[in-house]
């Protein structure tokens, strides 16, 4: 029985590493597309974006290999990603990111939150709807974490992830492996609004 448990643990770890490995090229593909669009119009924002991208890639490649990263670091890099995205827009878009509670020494599985944010922005209707919005809330309390993304969307929104996509299914599988009995992950699609809610209990016990 002990041998079977060890084998199962090794299998789960291998599967987790495989799922993590899919994140980096996906993230790079989207970020480079953003920078390319700016370079075409010779925007003076391009150098800052390249620096932000370099930092985000360093984080996703090197920190992504760790078992855990600090929630503080995740917050910093979510902000960098949002800044990178805002830089590609002609006018500032309605994106709000709020952090509630005291973030101290909490840790989390790396590169879980950023892909949720990326998915939220990518599949929203920013760019086609002047009233589009994205709301992101990270709340820490009682040793746990609650992460919510909410974005407007069009009923005619087409699938934007046909090539090279990872999507929420990847995150779902990773959460099941890393937090098997202490998380909930739900998606609500109303047709005009898309919500993702992640709740993890007792972060530092995993």
PDB file of N, CA and C in Angstrom, residues 140-196:
ATOM      1  N   UNK A 140      -7.495  37.722   1.473  1.00  0.00           N
ATOM      2  CA  UNK A 140      -6.871  36.744   2.367  1.00  0.00           C
ATOM      3  C   UNK A 140      -7.482  36.885   3.754  1.00  0.00           C
ATOM      4  N   UNK A 141      -7.848  35.734   4.326  1.00  0.00           N
ATOM      5  CA  UNK A 141      -8.388  35.745   5.687  1.00  0.00           C
ATOM      6  C   UNK A 141      -8.387  34.319   6.226  1.00  0.00           C
ATOM      7  N   UNK A 142      -8.216  34.218   7.538  1.00  0.00           N
ATOM      8  CA  UNK A 142      -8.225  32.918   8.226  1.00  0.00           C
ATOM      9  C   UNK A 142      -7.259  31.921   7.591  1.00  0.00           C
ATOM     10  N   UNK A 143      -6.124  32.416   7.099  1.00  0.00           N
ATOM     11  CA  UNK A 143      -5.104  31.531   6.515  1.00  0.00           C
ATOM     12  C   UNK A 143      -5.434  31.038   5.125  1.00  0.00           C
ATOM     13  N   UNK A 144      -6.540  31.525   4.568  1.00  0.00           N
ATOM     14  CA  UNK A 144      -6.960  31.087   3.237  1.00  0.00           C
ATOM     15  C   UNK A 144      -6.989  32.231   2.248  1.00  0.00           C
ATOM     16  N   UNK A 145      -7.397  31.916   1.028  1.00  0.00           N
ATOM     17  CA  UNK A 145      -7.413  32.903  -0.041  1.00  0.00           C
ATOM     18  C   UNK A 145      -8.682  32.747  -0.873  1.00  0.00           C
ATOM     19  N   UNK A 146      -9.260  33.882  -1.228  1.00  0.00           N
ATOM     20  CA  UNK A 146     -10.422  33.919  -2.110  1.00  0.00           C
ATOM     21  C   UNK A 146     -10.067  34.838  -3.272  1.00  0.00           C
ATOM     22  N   UNK A 147     -10.156  34.317  -4.479  1.00  0.00           N
ATOM     23  CA  UNK A 147      -9.746  35.074  -5.666  1.00  0.00           C
ATOM     24  C   UNK A 147     -10.893  35.079  -6.669  1.00  0.00           C
ATOM     25  N   UNK A 148     -11.325  36.278  -7.039  1.00  0.00           N
ATOM     26  CA  UNK A 148     -12.468  36.421  -7.934  1.00  0.00           C
ATOM     27  C   UNK A 148     -12.102  37.285  -9.126  1.00  0.00           C
ATOM     28  N   UNK A 149     -12.468  36.836 -10.318  1.00  0.00           N
ATOM     29  CA  UNK A 149     -12.364  37.692 -11.501  1.00  0.00           C
ATOM     30  C   UNK A 149     -13.744  37.787 -12.139  1.00  0.00           C
ATOM     31  N   UNK A 150     -14.066  38.984 -12.579  1.00  0.00           N
ATOM     32  CA  UNK A 150     -15.370  39.240 -13.190  1.00  0.00           C
ATOM     33  C   UNK A 150     -15.144  40.127 -14.410  1.00  0.00           C
ATOM     34  N   UNK A 151     -15.629  39.698 -15.555  1.00  0.00           N
ATOM     35  CA  UNK A 151     -15.465  40.515 -16.754  1.00  0.00           C
ATOM     36  C   UNK A 151     -16.724  40.534 -17.601  1.00  0.00           C
ATOM     37  N   UNK A 152     -16.950  41.679 -18.241  1.00  0.00           N
ATOM     38  CA  UNK A 152     -18.051  41.771 -19.198  1.00  0.00           C
ATOM     39  C   UNK A 152     -17.670  40.991 -20.444  1.00  0.00           C
ATOM     40  N   UNK A 153     -18.682  40.527 -21.167  1.00  0.00           N
ATOM     41  CA  UNK A 153     -18.426  39.791 -22.401  1.00  0.00           C
ATOM     42  C   UNK A 153     -19.590  39.968 -23.355  1.00  0.00           C
ATOM     43  N   UNK A 154     -19.321  39.765 -24.615  1.00  0.00           N
ATOM     44  CA  UNK A 154     -20.351  39.885 -25.639  1.00  0.00           C
ATOM     45  C   UNK A 154     -20.920  38.515 -25.961  1.00  0.00           C
ATOM     46  N   UNK A 155     -22.208  38.463 -26.248  1.00  0.00           N
ATOM     47  CA  UNK A 155     -22.826  37.193 -26.631  1.00  0.00           C
ATOM     48  C   UNK A 155     -22.247  36.664 -27.935  1.00  0.00           C
ATOM     49  N   UNK A 156     -21.707  37.587 -28.726  1.00  0.00           N
ATOM     50  CA  UNK A 156     -21.120  37.179 -30.008  1.00  0.00           C
ATOM     51  C   UNK A 156     -19.622  36.956 -29.891  1.00  0.00           C
ATOM     52  N   UNK A 157     -19.128  36.959 -28.635  1.00  0.00           N
ATOM     53  CA  UNK A 157     -17.694  36.765 -28.415  1.00  0.00           C
ATOM     54  C   UNK A 157     -17.247  35.443 -29.007  1.00  0.00           C
ATOM     55  N   UNK A 158     -16.229  35.475 -29.851  1.00  0.00           N
ATOM     56  CA  UNK A 158     -15.733  34.246 -30.469  1.00  0.00           C
ATOM     57  C   UNK A 158     -14.618  33.666 -29.623  1.00  0.00           C
ATOM     58  N   UNK A 159     -14.346  32.388 -29.835  1.00  0.00           N
ATOM     59  CA  UNK A 159     -13.259  31.717 -29.119  1.00  0.00           C
ATOM     60  C   UNK A 159     -11.931  32.312 -29.556  1.00  0.00           C
ATOM     61  N   UNK A 160     -11.200  32.887 -28.611  1.00  0.00           N
ATOM     62  CA  UNK A 160      -9.938  33.548 -28.944  1.00  0.00           C
ATOM     63  C   UNK A 160      -8.723  32.665 -28.675  1.00  0.00           C
ATOM     64  N   UNK A 161      -8.957  31.479 -28.189  1.00  0.00           N
ATOM     65  CA  UNK A 161      -7.842  30.648 -27.740  1.00  0.00           C
ATOM     66  C   UNK A 161      -7.678  29.411 -28.603  1.00  0.00           C
ATOM     67  N   UNK A 162      -7.983  29.535 -29.887  1.00  0.00           N
ATOM     68  CA  UNK A 162      -7.973  28.364 -30.757  1.00  0.00           C
ATOM     69  C   UNK A 162      -6.579  27.809 -30.975  1.00  0.00           C
ATOM     70  N   UNK A 163      -5.565  28.681 -30.889  1.00  0.00           N
ATOM     71  CA  UNK A 163      -4.189  28.232 -31.117  1.00  0.00           C
ATOM     72  C   UNK A 163      -3.374  28.415 -29.845  1.00  0.00           C
ATOM     73  N   UNK A 164      -2.778  27.344 -29.373  1.00  0.00           N
ATOM     74  CA  UNK A 164      -1.841  27.418 -28.256  1.00  0.00           C
ATOM     75  C   UNK A 164      -2.466  27.702 -26.915  1.00  0.00           C
ATOM     76  N   UNK A 165      -3.750  27.513 -26.775  1.00  0.00           N
ATOM     77  CA  UNK A 165      -4.421  27.877 -25.542  1.00  0.00           C
ATOM     78  C   UNK A 165      -4.223  26.880 -24.418  1.00  0.00           C
ATOM     79  N   UNK A 166      -4.256  27.372 -23.207  1.00  0.00           N
ATOM     80  CA  UNK A 166      -4.197  26.520 -22.022  1.00  0.00           C
ATOM     81  C   UNK A 166      -5.541  26.549 -21.320  1.00  0.00           C
ATOM     82  N   UNK A 167      -5.990  27.756 -20.956  1.00  0.00           N
ATOM     83  CA  UNK A 167      -7.329  27.914 -20.421  1.00  0.00           C
ATOM     84  C   UNK A 167      -7.503  27.470 -18.985  1.00  0.00           C
ATOM     85  N   UNK A 168      -8.753  27.551 -18.546  1.00  0.00           N
ATOM     86  CA  UNK A 168      -9.089  27.284 -17.161  1.00  0.00           C
ATOM     87  C   UNK A 168      -9.054  25.798 -16.819  1.00  0.00           C
ATOM     88  N   UNK A 169      -9.183  24.943 -17.812  1.00  0.00           N
ATOM     89  CA  UNK A 169      -9.152  23.505 -17.544  1.00  0.00           C
ATOM     90  C   UNK A 169      -7.800  23.082 -16.963  1.00  0.00           C
ATOM     91  N   UNK A 170      -6.744  23.698 -17.463  1.00  0.00           N
ATOM     92  CA  UNK A 170      -5.398  23.447 -16.944  1.00  0.00           C
ATOM     93  C   UNK A 170      -5.320  23.805 -15.461  1.00  0.00           C
ATOM     94  N   UNK A 171      -5.822  25.007 -15.121  1.00  0.00           N
ATOM     95  CA  UNK A 171      -5.807  25.474 -13.732  1.00  0.00           C
ATOM     96  C   UNK A 171      -6.621  24.537 -12.856  1.00  0.00           C
ATOM     97  N   UNK A 172      -7.756  24.130 -13.350  1.00  0.00           N
ATOM     98  CA  UNK A 172      -8.631  23.235 -12.600  1.00  0.00           C
ATOM     99  C   UNK A 172      -7.918  21.942 -12.237  1.00  0.00           C
ATOM    100  N   UNK A 173      -7.215  21.351 -13.199  1.00  0.00           N
ATOM    101  CA  UNK A 173      -6.490  20.094 -12.961  1.00  0.00           C
ATOM    102  C   UNK A 173      -5.365  20.288 -11.954  1.00  0.00           C
ATOM    103  N   UNK A 174      -4.651  21.415 -12.070  1.00  0.00           N
ATOM    104  CA  UNK A 174      -3.553  21.679 -11.141  1.00  0.00           C
ATOM    105  C   UNK A 174      -4.062  21.854  -9.713  1.00  0.00           C
ATOM    106  N   UNK A 175      -5.188  22.546  -9.574  1.00  0.00           N
ATOM    107  CA  UNK A 175      -5.781  22.743  -8.247  1.00  0.00           C
ATOM    108  C   UNK A 175      -6.211  21.414  -7.639  1.00  0.00           C
ATOM    109  N   UNK A 176      -6.759  20.532  -8.458  1.00  0.00           N
ATOM    110  CA  UNK A 176      -7.191  19.224  -7.963  1.00  0.00           C
ATOM    111  C   UNK A 176      -6.005  18.406  -7.461  1.00  0.00           C
ATOM    112  N   UNK A 177      -4.851  18.573  -8.108  1.00  0.00           N
ATOM    113  CA  UNK A 177      -3.651  17.844  -7.689  1.00  0.00           C
ATOM    114  C   UNK A 177      -3.006  18.467  -6.456  1.00  0.00           C
ATOM    115  N   UNK A 178      -2.986  19.805  -6.414  1.00  0.00           N
ATOM    116  CA  UNK A 178      -2.256  20.495  -5.346  1.00  0.00           C
ATOM    117  C   UNK A 178      -3.106  20.717  -4.090  1.00  0.00           C
ATOM    118  N   UNK A 179      -4.393  20.976  -4.276  1.00  0.00           N
ATOM    119  CA  UNK A 179      -5.285  21.250  -3.151  1.00  0.00           C
ATOM    120  C   UNK A 179      -6.503  20.326  -3.240  1.00  0.00           C
ATOM    121  N   UNK A 180      -6.295  19.013  -3.142  1.00  0.00           N
ATOM    122  CA  UNK A 180      -7.364  18.054  -3.460  1.00  0.00           C
ATOM    123  C   UNK A 180      -8.632  18.182  -2.620  1.00  0.00           C
ATOM    124  N   UNK A 181      -8.503  18.528  -1.344  1.00  0.00           N
ATOM    125  CA  UNK A 181      -9.688  18.531  -0.470  1.00  0.00           C
ATOM    126  C   UNK A 181      -9.938  19.869   0.199  1.00  0.00           C
ATOM    127  N   UNK A 182      -9.281  20.903  -0.274  1.00  0.00           N
ATOM    128  CA  UNK A 182      -9.432  22.180   0.442  1.00  0.00           C
ATOM    129  C   UNK A 182      -9.566  23.365  -0.509  1.00  0.00           C
ATOM    130  N   UNK A 183     -10.208  23.146  -1.645  1.00  0.00           N
ATOM    131  CA  UNK A 183     -10.443  24.271  -2.534  1.00  0.00           C
ATOM    132  C   UNK A 183     -11.774  24.105  -3.269  1.00  0.00           C
ATOM    133  N   UNK A 184     -12.295  25.232  -3.731  1.00  0.00           N
ATOM    134  CA  UNK A 184     -13.428  25.219  -4.648  1.00  0.00           C
ATOM    135  C   UNK A 184     -13.071  26.116  -5.825  1.00  0.00           C
ATOM    136  N   UNK A 185     -13.517  25.717  -6.995  1.00  0.00           N
ATOM    137  CA  UNK A 185     -13.213  26.466  -8.215  1.00  0.00           C
ATOM    138  C   UNK A 185     -14.473  26.465  -9.069  1.00  0.00           C
ATOM    139  N   UNK A 186     -15.076  27.630  -9.239  1.00  0.00           N
ATOM    140  CA  UNK A 186     -16.340  27.685  -9.956  1.00  0.00           C
ATOM    141  C   UNK A 186     -16.302  28.734 -11.059  1.00  0.00           C
ATOM    142  N   UNK A 187     -17.078  28.472 -12.101  1.00  0.00           N
ATOM    143  CA  UNK A 187     -17.179  29.364 -13.253  1.00  0.00           C
ATOM    144  C   UNK A 187     -18.659  29.636 -13.510  1.00  0.00           C
ATOM    145  N   UNK A 188     -18.999  30.910 -13.644  1.00  0.00           N
ATOM    146  CA  UNK A 188     -20.382  31.296 -13.934  1.00  0.00           C
ATOM    147  C   UNK A 188     -20.382  32.142 -15.208  1.00  0.00           C
ATOM    148  N   UNK A 189     -21.056  31.642 -16.233  1.00  0.00           N
ATOM    149  CA  UNK A 189     -21.161  32.340 -17.518  1.00  0.00           C
ATOM    150  C   UNK A 189     -22.621  32.704 -17.753  1.00  0.00           C
ATOM    151  N   UNK A 190     -22.936  33.995 -17.617  1.00  0.00           N
ATOM    152  CA  UNK A 190     -24.327  34.439 -17.782  1.00  0.00           C
ATOM    153  C   UNK A 190     -24.638  34.847 -19.219  1.00  0.00           C
ATOM    154  N   UNK A 191     -23.605  34.860 -20.062  1.00  0.00           N
ATOM    155  CA  UNK A 191     -23.801  35.287 -21.443  1.00  0.00           C
ATOM    156  C   UNK A 191     -23.351  36.704 -21.686  1.00  0.00           C
ATOM    157  N   UNK A 192     -23.459  37.538 -20.659  1.00  0.00           N
ATOM    158  CA  UNK A 192     -22.971  38.922 -20.776  1.00  0.00           C
ATOM    159  C   UNK A 192     -21.909  39.229 -19.719  1.00  0.00           C
ATOM    160  N   UNK A 193     -21.722  38.285 -18.786  1.00  0.00           N
ATOM    161  CA  UNK A 193     -20.727  38.454 -17.726  1.00  0.00           C
ATOM    162  C   UNK A 193     -20.129  37.082 -17.399  1.00  0.00           C
ATOM    163  N   UNK A 194     -18.819  37.089 -17.149  1.00  0.00           N
ATOM    164  CA  UNK A 194     -18.107  35.836 -16.885  1.00  0.00           C
ATOM    165  C   UNK A 194     -17.375  35.969 -15.554  1.00  0.00           C
ATOM    166  N   UNK A 195     -17.634  35.006 -14.646  1.00  0.00           N
ATOM    167  CA  UNK A 195     -17.040  35.077 -13.311  1.00  0.00           C
ATOM    168  C   UNK A 195     -16.300  33.782 -12.994  1.00  0.00           C
ATOM    169  N   UNK A 196     -15.101  33.932 -12.449  1.00  0.00           N
ATOM    170  CA  UNK A 196     -14.332  32.794 -11.949  1.00  0.00           C
ATOM    171  C   UNK A 196     -14.070  33.034 -10.467  1.00  0.00           C
TER     172      UNK A 196
END
